[in-house]
mmCIF file of N, CA, C and O in Angstrom:
data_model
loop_
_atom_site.group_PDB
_atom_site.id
_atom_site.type_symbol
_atom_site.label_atom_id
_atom_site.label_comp_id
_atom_site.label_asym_id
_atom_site.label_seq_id
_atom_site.Cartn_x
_atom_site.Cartn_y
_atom_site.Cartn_z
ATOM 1 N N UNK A 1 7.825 -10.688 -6.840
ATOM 2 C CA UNK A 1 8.301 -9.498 -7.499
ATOM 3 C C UNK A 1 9.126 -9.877 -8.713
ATOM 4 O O UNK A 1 9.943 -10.797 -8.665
ATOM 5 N N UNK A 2 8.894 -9.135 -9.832
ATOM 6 C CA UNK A 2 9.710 -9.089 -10.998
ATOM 7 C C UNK A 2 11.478 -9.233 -10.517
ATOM 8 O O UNK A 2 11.847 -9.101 -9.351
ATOM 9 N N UNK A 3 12.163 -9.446 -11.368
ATOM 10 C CA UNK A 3 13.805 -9.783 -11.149
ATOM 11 C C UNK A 3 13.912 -8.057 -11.416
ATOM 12 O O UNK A 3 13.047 -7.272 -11.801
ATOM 13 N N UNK A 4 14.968 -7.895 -11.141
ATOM 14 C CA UNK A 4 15.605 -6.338 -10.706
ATOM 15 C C UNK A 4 15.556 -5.808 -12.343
ATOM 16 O O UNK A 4 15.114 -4.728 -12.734
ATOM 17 N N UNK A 5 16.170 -6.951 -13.204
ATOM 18 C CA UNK A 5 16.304 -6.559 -14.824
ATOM 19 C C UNK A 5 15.150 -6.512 -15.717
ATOM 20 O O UNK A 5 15.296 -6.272 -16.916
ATOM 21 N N UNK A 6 13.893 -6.754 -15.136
ATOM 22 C CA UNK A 6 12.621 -6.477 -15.938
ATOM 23 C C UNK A 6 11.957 -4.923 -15.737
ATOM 24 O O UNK A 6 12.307 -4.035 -14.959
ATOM 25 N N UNK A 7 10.996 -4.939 -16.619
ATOM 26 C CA UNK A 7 10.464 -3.577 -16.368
ATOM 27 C C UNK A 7 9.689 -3.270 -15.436
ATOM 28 O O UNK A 7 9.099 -4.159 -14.821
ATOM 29 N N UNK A 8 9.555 -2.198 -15.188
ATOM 30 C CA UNK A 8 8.701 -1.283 -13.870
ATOM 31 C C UNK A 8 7.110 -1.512 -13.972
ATOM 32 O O UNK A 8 6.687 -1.777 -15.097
ATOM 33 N N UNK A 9 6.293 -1.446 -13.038
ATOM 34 C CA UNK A 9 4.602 -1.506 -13.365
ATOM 35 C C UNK A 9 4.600 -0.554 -12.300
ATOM 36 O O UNK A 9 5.485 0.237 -11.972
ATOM 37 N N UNK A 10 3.285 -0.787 -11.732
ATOM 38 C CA UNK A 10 2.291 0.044 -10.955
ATOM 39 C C UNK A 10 1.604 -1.044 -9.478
ATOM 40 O O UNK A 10 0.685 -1.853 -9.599
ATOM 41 N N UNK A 11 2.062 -0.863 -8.698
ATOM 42 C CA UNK A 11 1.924 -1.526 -7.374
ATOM 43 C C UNK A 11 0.804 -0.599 -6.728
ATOM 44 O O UNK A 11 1.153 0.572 -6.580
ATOM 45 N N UNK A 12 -0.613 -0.960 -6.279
ATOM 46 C CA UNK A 12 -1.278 -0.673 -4.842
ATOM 47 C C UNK A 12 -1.147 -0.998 -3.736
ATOM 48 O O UNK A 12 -2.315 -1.065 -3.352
ATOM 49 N N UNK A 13 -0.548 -1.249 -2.942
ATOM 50 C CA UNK A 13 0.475 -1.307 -1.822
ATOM 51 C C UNK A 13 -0.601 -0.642 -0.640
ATOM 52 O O UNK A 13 -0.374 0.537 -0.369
ATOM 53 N N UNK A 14 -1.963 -1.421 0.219
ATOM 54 C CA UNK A 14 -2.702 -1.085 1.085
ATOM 55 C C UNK A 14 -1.605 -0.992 2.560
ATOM 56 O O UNK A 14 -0.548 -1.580 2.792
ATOM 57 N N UNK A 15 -2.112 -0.346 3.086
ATOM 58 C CA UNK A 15 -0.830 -0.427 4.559
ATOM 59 C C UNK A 15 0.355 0.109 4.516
ATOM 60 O O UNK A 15 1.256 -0.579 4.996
ATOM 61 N N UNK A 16 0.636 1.140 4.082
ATOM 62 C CA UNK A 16 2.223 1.256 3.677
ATOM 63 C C UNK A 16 2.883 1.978 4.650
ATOM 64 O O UNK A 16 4.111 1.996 4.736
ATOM 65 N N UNK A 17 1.935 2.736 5.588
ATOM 66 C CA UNK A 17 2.786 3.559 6.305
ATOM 67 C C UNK A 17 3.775 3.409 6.854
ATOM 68 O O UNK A 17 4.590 4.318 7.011
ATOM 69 N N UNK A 18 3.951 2.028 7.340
ATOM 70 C CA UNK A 18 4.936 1.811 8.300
ATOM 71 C C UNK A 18 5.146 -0.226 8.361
ATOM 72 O O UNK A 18 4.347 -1.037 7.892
ATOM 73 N N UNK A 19 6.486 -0.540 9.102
ATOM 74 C CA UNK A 19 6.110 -2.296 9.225
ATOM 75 C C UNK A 19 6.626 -2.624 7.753
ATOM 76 O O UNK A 19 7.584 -2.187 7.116
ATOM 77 N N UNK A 20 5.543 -3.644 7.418
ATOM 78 C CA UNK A 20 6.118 -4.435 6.204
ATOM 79 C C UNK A 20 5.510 -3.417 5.136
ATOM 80 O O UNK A 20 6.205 -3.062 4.185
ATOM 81 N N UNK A 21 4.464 -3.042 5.268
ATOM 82 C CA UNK A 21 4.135 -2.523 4.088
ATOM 83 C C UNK A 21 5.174 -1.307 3.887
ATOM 84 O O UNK A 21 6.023 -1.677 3.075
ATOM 85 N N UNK A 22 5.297 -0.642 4.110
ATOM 86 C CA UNK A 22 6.328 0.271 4.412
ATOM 87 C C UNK A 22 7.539 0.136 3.520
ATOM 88 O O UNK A 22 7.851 1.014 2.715
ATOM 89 N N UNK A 23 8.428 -1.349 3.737
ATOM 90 C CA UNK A 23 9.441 -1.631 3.576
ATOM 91 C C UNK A 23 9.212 -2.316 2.091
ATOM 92 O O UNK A 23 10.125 -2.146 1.283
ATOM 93 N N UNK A 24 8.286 -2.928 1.754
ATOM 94 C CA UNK A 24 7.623 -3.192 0.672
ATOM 95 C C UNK A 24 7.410 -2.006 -0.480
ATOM 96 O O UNK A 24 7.603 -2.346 -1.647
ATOM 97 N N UNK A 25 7.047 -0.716 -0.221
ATOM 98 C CA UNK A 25 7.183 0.546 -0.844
ATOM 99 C C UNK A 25 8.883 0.823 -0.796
ATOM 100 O O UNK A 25 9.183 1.697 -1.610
ATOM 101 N N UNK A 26 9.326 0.623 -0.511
ATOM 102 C CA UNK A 26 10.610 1.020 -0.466
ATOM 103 C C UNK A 26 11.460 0.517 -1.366
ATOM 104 O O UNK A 26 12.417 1.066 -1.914
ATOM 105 N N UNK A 27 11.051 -0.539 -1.476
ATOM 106 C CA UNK A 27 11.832 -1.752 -2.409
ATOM 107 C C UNK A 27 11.253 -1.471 -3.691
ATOM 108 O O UNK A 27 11.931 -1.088 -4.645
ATOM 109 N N UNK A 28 10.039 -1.649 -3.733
ATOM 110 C CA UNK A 28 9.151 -1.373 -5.282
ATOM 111 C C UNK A 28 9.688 0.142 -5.594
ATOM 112 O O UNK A 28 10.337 0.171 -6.639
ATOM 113 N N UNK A 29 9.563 1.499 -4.889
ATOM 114 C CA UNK A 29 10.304 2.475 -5.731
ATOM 115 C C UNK A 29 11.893 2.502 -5.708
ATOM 116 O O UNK A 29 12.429 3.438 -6.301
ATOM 117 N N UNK A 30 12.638 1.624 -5.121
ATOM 118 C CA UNK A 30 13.805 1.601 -5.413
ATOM 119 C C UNK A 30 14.306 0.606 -6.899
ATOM 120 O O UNK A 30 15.392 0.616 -7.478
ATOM 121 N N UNK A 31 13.163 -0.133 -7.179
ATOM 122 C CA UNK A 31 13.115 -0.880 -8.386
ATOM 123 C C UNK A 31 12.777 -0.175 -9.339
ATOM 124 O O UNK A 31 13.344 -0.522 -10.376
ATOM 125 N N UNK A 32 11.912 0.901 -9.482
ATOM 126 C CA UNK A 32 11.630 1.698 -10.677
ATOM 127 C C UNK A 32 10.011 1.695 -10.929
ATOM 128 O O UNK A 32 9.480 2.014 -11.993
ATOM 129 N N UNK A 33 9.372 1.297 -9.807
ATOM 130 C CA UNK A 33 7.708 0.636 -10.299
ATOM 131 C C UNK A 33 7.621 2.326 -9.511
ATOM 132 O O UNK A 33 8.399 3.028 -8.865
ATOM 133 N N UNK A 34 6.063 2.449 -10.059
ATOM 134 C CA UNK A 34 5.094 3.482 -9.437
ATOM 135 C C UNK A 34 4.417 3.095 -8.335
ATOM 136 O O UNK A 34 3.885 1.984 -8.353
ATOM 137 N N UNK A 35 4.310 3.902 -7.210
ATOM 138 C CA UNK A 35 3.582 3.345 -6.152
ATOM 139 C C UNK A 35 2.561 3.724 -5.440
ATOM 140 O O UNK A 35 2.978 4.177 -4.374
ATOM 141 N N UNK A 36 1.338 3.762 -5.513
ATOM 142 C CA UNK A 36 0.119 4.189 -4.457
ATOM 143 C C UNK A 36 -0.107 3.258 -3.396
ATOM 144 O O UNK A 36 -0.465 2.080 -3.404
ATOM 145 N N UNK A 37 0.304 4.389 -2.099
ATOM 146 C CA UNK A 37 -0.017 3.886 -0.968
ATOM 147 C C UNK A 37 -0.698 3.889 0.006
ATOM 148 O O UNK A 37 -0.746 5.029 0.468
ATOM 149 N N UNK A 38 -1.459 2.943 0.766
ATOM 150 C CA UNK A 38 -2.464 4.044 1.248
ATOM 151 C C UNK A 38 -1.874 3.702 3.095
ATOM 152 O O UNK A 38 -1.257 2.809 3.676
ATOM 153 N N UNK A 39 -2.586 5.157 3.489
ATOM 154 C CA UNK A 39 -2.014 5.029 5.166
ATOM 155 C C UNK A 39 -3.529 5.409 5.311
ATOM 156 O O UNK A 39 -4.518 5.672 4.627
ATOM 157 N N UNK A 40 -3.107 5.278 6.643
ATOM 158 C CA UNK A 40 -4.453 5.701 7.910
ATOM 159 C C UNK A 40 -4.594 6.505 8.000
ATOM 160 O O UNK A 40 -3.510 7.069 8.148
ATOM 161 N N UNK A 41 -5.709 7.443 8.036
ATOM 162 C CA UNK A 41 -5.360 8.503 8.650
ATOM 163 C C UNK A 41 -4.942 9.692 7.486
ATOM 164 O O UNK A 41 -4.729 9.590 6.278
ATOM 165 N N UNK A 42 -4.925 10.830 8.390
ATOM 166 C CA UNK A 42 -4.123 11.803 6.951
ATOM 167 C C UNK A 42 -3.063 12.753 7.988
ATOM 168 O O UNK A 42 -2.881 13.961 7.839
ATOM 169 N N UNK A 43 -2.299 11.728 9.271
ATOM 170 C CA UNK A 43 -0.893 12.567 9.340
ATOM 171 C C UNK A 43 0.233 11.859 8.883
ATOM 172 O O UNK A 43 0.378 10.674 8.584
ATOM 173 N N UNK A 44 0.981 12.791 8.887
ATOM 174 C CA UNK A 44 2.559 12.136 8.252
ATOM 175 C C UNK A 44 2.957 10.957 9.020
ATOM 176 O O UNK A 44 2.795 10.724 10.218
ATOM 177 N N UNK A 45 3.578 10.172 7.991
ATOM 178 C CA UNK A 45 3.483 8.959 8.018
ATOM 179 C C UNK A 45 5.105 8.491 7.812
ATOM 180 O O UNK A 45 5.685 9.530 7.498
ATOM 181 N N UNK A 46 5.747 7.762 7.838
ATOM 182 C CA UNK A 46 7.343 7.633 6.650
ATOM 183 C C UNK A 46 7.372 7.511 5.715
ATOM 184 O O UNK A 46 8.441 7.609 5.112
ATOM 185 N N UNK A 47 5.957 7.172 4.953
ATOM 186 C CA UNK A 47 5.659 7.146 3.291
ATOM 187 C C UNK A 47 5.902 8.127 3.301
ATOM 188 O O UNK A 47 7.005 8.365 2.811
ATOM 189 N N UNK A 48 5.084 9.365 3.841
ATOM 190 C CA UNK A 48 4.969 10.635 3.233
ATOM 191 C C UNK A 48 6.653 11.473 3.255
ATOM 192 O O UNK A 48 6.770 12.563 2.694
ATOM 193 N N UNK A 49 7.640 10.929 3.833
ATOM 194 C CA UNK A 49 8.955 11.300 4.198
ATOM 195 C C UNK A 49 9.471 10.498 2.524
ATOM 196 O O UNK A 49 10.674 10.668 2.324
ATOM 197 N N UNK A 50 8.923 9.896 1.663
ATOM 198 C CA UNK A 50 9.452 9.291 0.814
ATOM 199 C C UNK A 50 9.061 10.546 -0.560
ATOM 200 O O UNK A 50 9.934 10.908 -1.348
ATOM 201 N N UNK A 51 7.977 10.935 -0.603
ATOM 202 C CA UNK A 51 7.356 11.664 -1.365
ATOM 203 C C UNK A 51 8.275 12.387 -2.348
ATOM 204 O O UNK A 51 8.371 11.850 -3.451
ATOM 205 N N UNK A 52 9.124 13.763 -2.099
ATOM 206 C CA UNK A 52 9.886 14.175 -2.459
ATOM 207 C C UNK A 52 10.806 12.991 -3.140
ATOM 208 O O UNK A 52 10.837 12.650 -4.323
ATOM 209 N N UNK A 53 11.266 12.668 -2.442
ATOM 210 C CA UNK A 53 12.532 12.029 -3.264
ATOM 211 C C UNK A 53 12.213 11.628 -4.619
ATOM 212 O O UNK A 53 12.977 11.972 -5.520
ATOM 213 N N UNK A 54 11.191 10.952 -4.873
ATOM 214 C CA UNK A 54 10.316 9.886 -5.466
ATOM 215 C C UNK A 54 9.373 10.713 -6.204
ATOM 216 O O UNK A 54 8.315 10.085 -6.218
ATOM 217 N N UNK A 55 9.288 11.415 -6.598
ATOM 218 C CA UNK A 55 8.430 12.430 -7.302
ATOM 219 C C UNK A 55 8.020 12.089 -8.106
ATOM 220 O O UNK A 55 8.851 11.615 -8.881
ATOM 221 N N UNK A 56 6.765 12.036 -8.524
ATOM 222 C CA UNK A 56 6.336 11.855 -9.839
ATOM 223 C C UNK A 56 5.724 10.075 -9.742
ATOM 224 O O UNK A 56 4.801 9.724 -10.477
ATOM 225 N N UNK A 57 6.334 9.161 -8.823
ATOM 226 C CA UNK A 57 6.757 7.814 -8.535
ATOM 227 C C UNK A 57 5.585 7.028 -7.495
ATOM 228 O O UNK A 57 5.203 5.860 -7.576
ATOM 229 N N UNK A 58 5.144 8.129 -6.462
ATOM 230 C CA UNK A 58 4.355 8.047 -5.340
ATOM 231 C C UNK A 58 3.662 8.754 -5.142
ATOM 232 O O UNK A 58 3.737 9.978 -5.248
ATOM 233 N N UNK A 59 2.641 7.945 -4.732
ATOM 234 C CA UNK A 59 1.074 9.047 -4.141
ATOM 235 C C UNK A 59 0.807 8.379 -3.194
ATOM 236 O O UNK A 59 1.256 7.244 -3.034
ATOM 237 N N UNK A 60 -0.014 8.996 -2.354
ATOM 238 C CA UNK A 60 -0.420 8.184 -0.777
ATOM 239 C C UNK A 60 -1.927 8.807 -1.148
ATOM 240 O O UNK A 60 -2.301 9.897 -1.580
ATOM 241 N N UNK A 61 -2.650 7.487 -0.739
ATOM 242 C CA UNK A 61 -3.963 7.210 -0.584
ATOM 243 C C UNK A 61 -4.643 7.296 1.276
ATOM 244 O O UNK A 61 -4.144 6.566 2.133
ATOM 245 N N UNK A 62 -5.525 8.055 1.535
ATOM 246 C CA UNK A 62 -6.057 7.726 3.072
ATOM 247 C C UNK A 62 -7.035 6.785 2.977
ATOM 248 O O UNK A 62 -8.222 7.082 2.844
ATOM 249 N N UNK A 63 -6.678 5.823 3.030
ATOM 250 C CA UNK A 63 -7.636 4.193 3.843
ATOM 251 C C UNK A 63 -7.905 3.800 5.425
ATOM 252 O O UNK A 63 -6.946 3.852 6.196
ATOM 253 N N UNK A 64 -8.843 3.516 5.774
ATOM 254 C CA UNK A 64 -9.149 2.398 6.552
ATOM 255 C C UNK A 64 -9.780 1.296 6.216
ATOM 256 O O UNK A 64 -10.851 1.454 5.631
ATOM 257 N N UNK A 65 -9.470 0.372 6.390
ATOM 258 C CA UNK A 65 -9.361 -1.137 5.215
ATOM 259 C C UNK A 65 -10.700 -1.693 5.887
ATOM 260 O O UNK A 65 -11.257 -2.670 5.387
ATOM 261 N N UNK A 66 -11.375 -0.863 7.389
ATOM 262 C CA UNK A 66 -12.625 -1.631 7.259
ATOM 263 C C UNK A 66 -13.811 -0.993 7.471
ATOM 264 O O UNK A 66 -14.977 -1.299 7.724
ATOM 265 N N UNK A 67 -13.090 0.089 7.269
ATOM 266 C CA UNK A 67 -14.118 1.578 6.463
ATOM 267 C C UNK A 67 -15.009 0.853 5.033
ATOM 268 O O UNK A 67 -14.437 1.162 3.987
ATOM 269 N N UNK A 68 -16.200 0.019 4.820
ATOM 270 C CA UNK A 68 -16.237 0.375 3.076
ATOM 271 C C UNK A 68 -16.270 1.216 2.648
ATOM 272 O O UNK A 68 -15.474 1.386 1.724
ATOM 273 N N UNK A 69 -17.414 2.578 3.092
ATOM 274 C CA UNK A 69 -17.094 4.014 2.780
ATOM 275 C C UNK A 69 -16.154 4.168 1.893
ATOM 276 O O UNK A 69 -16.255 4.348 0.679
ATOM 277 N N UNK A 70 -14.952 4.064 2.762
ATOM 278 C CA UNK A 70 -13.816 4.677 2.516
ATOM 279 C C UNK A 70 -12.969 3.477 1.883
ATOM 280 O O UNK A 70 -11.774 3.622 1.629
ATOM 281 N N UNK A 71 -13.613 2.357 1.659
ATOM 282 C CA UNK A 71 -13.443 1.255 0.399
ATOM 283 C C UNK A 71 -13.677 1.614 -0.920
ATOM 284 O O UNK A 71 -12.838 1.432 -1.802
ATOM 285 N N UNK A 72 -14.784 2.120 -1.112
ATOM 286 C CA UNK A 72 -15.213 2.600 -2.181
ATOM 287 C C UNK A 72 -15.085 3.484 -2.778
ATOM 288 O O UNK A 72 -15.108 3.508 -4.009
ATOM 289 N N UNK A 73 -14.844 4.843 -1.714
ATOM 290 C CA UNK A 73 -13.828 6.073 -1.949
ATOM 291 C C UNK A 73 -12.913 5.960 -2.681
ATOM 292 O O UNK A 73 -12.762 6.756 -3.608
ATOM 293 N N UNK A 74 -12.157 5.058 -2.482
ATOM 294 C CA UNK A 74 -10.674 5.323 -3.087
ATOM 295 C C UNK A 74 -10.856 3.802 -4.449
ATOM 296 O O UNK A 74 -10.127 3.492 -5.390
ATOM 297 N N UNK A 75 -11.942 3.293 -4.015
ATOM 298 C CA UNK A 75 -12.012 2.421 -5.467
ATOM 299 C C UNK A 75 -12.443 3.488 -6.584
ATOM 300 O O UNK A 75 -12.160 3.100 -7.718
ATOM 301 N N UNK A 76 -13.245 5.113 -6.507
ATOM 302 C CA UNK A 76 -13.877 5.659 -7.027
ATOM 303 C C UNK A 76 -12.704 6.383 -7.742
ATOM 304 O O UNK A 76 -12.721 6.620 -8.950
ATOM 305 N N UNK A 77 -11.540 6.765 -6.793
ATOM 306 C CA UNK A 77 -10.337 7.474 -6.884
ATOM 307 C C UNK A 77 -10.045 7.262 -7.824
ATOM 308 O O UNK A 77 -10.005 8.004 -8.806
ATOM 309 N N UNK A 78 -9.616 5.543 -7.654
ATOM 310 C CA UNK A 78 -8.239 4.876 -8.719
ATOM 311 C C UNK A 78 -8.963 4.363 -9.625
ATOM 312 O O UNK A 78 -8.350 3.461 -10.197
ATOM 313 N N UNK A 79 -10.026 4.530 -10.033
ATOM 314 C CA UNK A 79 -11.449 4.137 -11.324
ATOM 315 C C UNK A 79 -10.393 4.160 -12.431
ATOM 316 O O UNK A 79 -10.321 3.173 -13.163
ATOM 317 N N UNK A 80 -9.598 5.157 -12.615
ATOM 318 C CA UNK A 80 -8.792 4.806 -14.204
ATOM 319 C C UNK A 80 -7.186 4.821 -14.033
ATOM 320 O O UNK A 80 -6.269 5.278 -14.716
ATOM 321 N N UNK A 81 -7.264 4.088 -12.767
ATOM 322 C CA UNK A 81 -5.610 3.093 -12.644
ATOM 323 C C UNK A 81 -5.820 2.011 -12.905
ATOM 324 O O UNK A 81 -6.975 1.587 -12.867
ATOM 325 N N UNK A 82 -4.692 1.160 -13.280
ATOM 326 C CA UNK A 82 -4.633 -0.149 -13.911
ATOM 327 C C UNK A 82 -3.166 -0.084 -12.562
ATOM 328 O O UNK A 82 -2.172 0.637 -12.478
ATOM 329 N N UNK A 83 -3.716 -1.249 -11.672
ATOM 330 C CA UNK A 83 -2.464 -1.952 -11.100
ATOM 331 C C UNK A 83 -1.705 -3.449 -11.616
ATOM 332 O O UNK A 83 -2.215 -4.544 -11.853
ATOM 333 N N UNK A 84 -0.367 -3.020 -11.673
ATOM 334 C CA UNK A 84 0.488 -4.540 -11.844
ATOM 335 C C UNK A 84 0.152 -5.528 -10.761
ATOM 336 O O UNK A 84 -0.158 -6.695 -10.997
ATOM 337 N N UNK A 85 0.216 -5.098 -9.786
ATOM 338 C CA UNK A 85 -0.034 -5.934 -7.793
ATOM 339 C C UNK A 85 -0.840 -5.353 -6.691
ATOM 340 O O UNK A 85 -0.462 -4.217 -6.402
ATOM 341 N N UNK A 86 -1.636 -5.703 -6.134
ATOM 342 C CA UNK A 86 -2.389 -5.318 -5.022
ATOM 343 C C UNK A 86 -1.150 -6.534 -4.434
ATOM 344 O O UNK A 86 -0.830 -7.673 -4.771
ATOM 345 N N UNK A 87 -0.579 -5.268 -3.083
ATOM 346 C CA UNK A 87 -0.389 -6.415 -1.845
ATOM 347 C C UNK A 87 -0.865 -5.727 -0.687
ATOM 348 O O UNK A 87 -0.578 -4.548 -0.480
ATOM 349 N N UNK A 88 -1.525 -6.358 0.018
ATOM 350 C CA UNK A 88 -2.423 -6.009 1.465
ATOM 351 C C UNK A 88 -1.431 -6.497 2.308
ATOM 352 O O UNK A 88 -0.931 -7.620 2.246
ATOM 353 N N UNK A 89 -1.077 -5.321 3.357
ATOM 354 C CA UNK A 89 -0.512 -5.475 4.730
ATOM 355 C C UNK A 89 -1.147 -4.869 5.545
ATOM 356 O O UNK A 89 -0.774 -4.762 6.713
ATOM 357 N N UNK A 90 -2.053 -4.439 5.159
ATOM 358 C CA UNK A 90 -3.277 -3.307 6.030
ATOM 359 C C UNK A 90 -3.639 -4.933 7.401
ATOM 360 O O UNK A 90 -3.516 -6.097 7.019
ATOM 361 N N UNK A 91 -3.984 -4.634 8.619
ATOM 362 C CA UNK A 91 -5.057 -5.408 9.157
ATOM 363 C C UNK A 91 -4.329 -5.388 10.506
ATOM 364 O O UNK A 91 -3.292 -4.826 10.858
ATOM 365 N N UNK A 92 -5.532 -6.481 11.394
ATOM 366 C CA UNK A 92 -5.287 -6.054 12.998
ATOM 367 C C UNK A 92 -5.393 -7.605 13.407
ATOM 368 O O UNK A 92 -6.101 -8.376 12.759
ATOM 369 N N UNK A 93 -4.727 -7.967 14.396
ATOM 370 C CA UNK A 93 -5.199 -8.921 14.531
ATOM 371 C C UNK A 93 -5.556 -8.968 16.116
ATOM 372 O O UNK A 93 -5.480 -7.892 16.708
ATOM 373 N N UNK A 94 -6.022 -10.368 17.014
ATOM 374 C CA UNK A 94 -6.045 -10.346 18.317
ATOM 375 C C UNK A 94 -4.657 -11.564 19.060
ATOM 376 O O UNK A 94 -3.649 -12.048 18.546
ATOM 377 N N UNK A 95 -5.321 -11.697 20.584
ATOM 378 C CA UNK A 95 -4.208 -12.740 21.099
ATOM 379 C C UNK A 95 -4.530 -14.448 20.635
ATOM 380 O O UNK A 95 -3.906 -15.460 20.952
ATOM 381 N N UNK A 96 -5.749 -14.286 19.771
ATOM 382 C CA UNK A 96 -6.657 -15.770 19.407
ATOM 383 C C UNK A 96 -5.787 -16.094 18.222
ATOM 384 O O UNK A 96 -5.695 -15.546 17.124
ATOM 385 N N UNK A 97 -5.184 -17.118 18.736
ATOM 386 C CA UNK A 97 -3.937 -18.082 17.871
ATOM 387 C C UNK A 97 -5.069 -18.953 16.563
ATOM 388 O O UNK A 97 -4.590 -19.185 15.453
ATOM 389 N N UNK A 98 -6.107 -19.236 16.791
ATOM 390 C CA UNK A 98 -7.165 -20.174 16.634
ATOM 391 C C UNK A 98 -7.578 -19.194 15.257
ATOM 392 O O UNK A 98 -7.998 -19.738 14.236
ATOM 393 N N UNK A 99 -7.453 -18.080 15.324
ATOM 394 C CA UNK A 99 -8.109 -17.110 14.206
ATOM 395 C C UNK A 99 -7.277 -16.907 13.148
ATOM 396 O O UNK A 99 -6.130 -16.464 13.080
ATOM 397 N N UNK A 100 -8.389 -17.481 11.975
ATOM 398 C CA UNK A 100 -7.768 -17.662 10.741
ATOM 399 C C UNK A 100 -7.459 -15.751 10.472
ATOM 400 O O UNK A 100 -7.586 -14.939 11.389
ATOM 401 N N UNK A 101 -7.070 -15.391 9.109
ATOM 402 C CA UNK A 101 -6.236 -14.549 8.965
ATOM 403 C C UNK A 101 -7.862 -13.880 7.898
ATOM 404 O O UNK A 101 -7.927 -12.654 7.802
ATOM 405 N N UNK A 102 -8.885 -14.625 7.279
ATOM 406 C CA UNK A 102 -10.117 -14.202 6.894
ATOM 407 C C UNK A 102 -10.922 -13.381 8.051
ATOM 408 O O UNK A 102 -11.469 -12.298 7.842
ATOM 409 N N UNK A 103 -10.908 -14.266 9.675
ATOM 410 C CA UNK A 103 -11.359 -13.914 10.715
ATOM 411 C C UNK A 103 -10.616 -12.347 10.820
ATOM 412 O O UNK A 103 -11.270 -11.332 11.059
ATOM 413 N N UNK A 104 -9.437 -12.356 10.642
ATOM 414 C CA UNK A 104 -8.715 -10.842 11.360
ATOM 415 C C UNK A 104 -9.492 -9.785 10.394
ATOM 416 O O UNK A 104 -9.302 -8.575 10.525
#
């Protein structure tokens, strides 16, 4: 992440509802960046508890990260956004220690 004293961009922030991604949105609009986030699903989420405050700042995207469908959907969406950062916290994993993080 940029130092606190540089300027603001535009973060895609996959996973945000909750966890790290979550806390990751939190930080980026408390810095001054714009943020699209995407959650699961389309119920309220704690992103969506951010909305208001943040106006103008945040949009929430509905993803499932292994939906392509719904890969392509929202690639169709954001066709004329320009992001500063994709960070992915979207994913699942199992109890297989052995499984690379490509595998999850």
């Amino acid at each position: 992440m940029r130092n606190e004293s540089s300027t603001s961009g535009s973060v895609l922030l996959v996973g945000a509802s909750r966890g790290l991604g979550y806390g990751v949105a939190v930080e980026f609009l408390r810095r001054g960046w714009d943020v699209t986030g995407t959650v699961r699903g389309h119920g309220q989420t704690q992103l969506h508890e951010l909305v208001e405050e943040h106006a103008g700042r945040l949009a929430i995207e509905s993803l499932d990260i292994i939906d392509r469908l719904q890969i392509q959907a929202l690639r169709g969406r954001l066709a004329d956004r320009c992001f500063d950062v994709l960070f992915v916290s979207a994913g699942t994993g199992d109890q297989n220690q052995d499984q690379t993080i490509e595998e999850v």
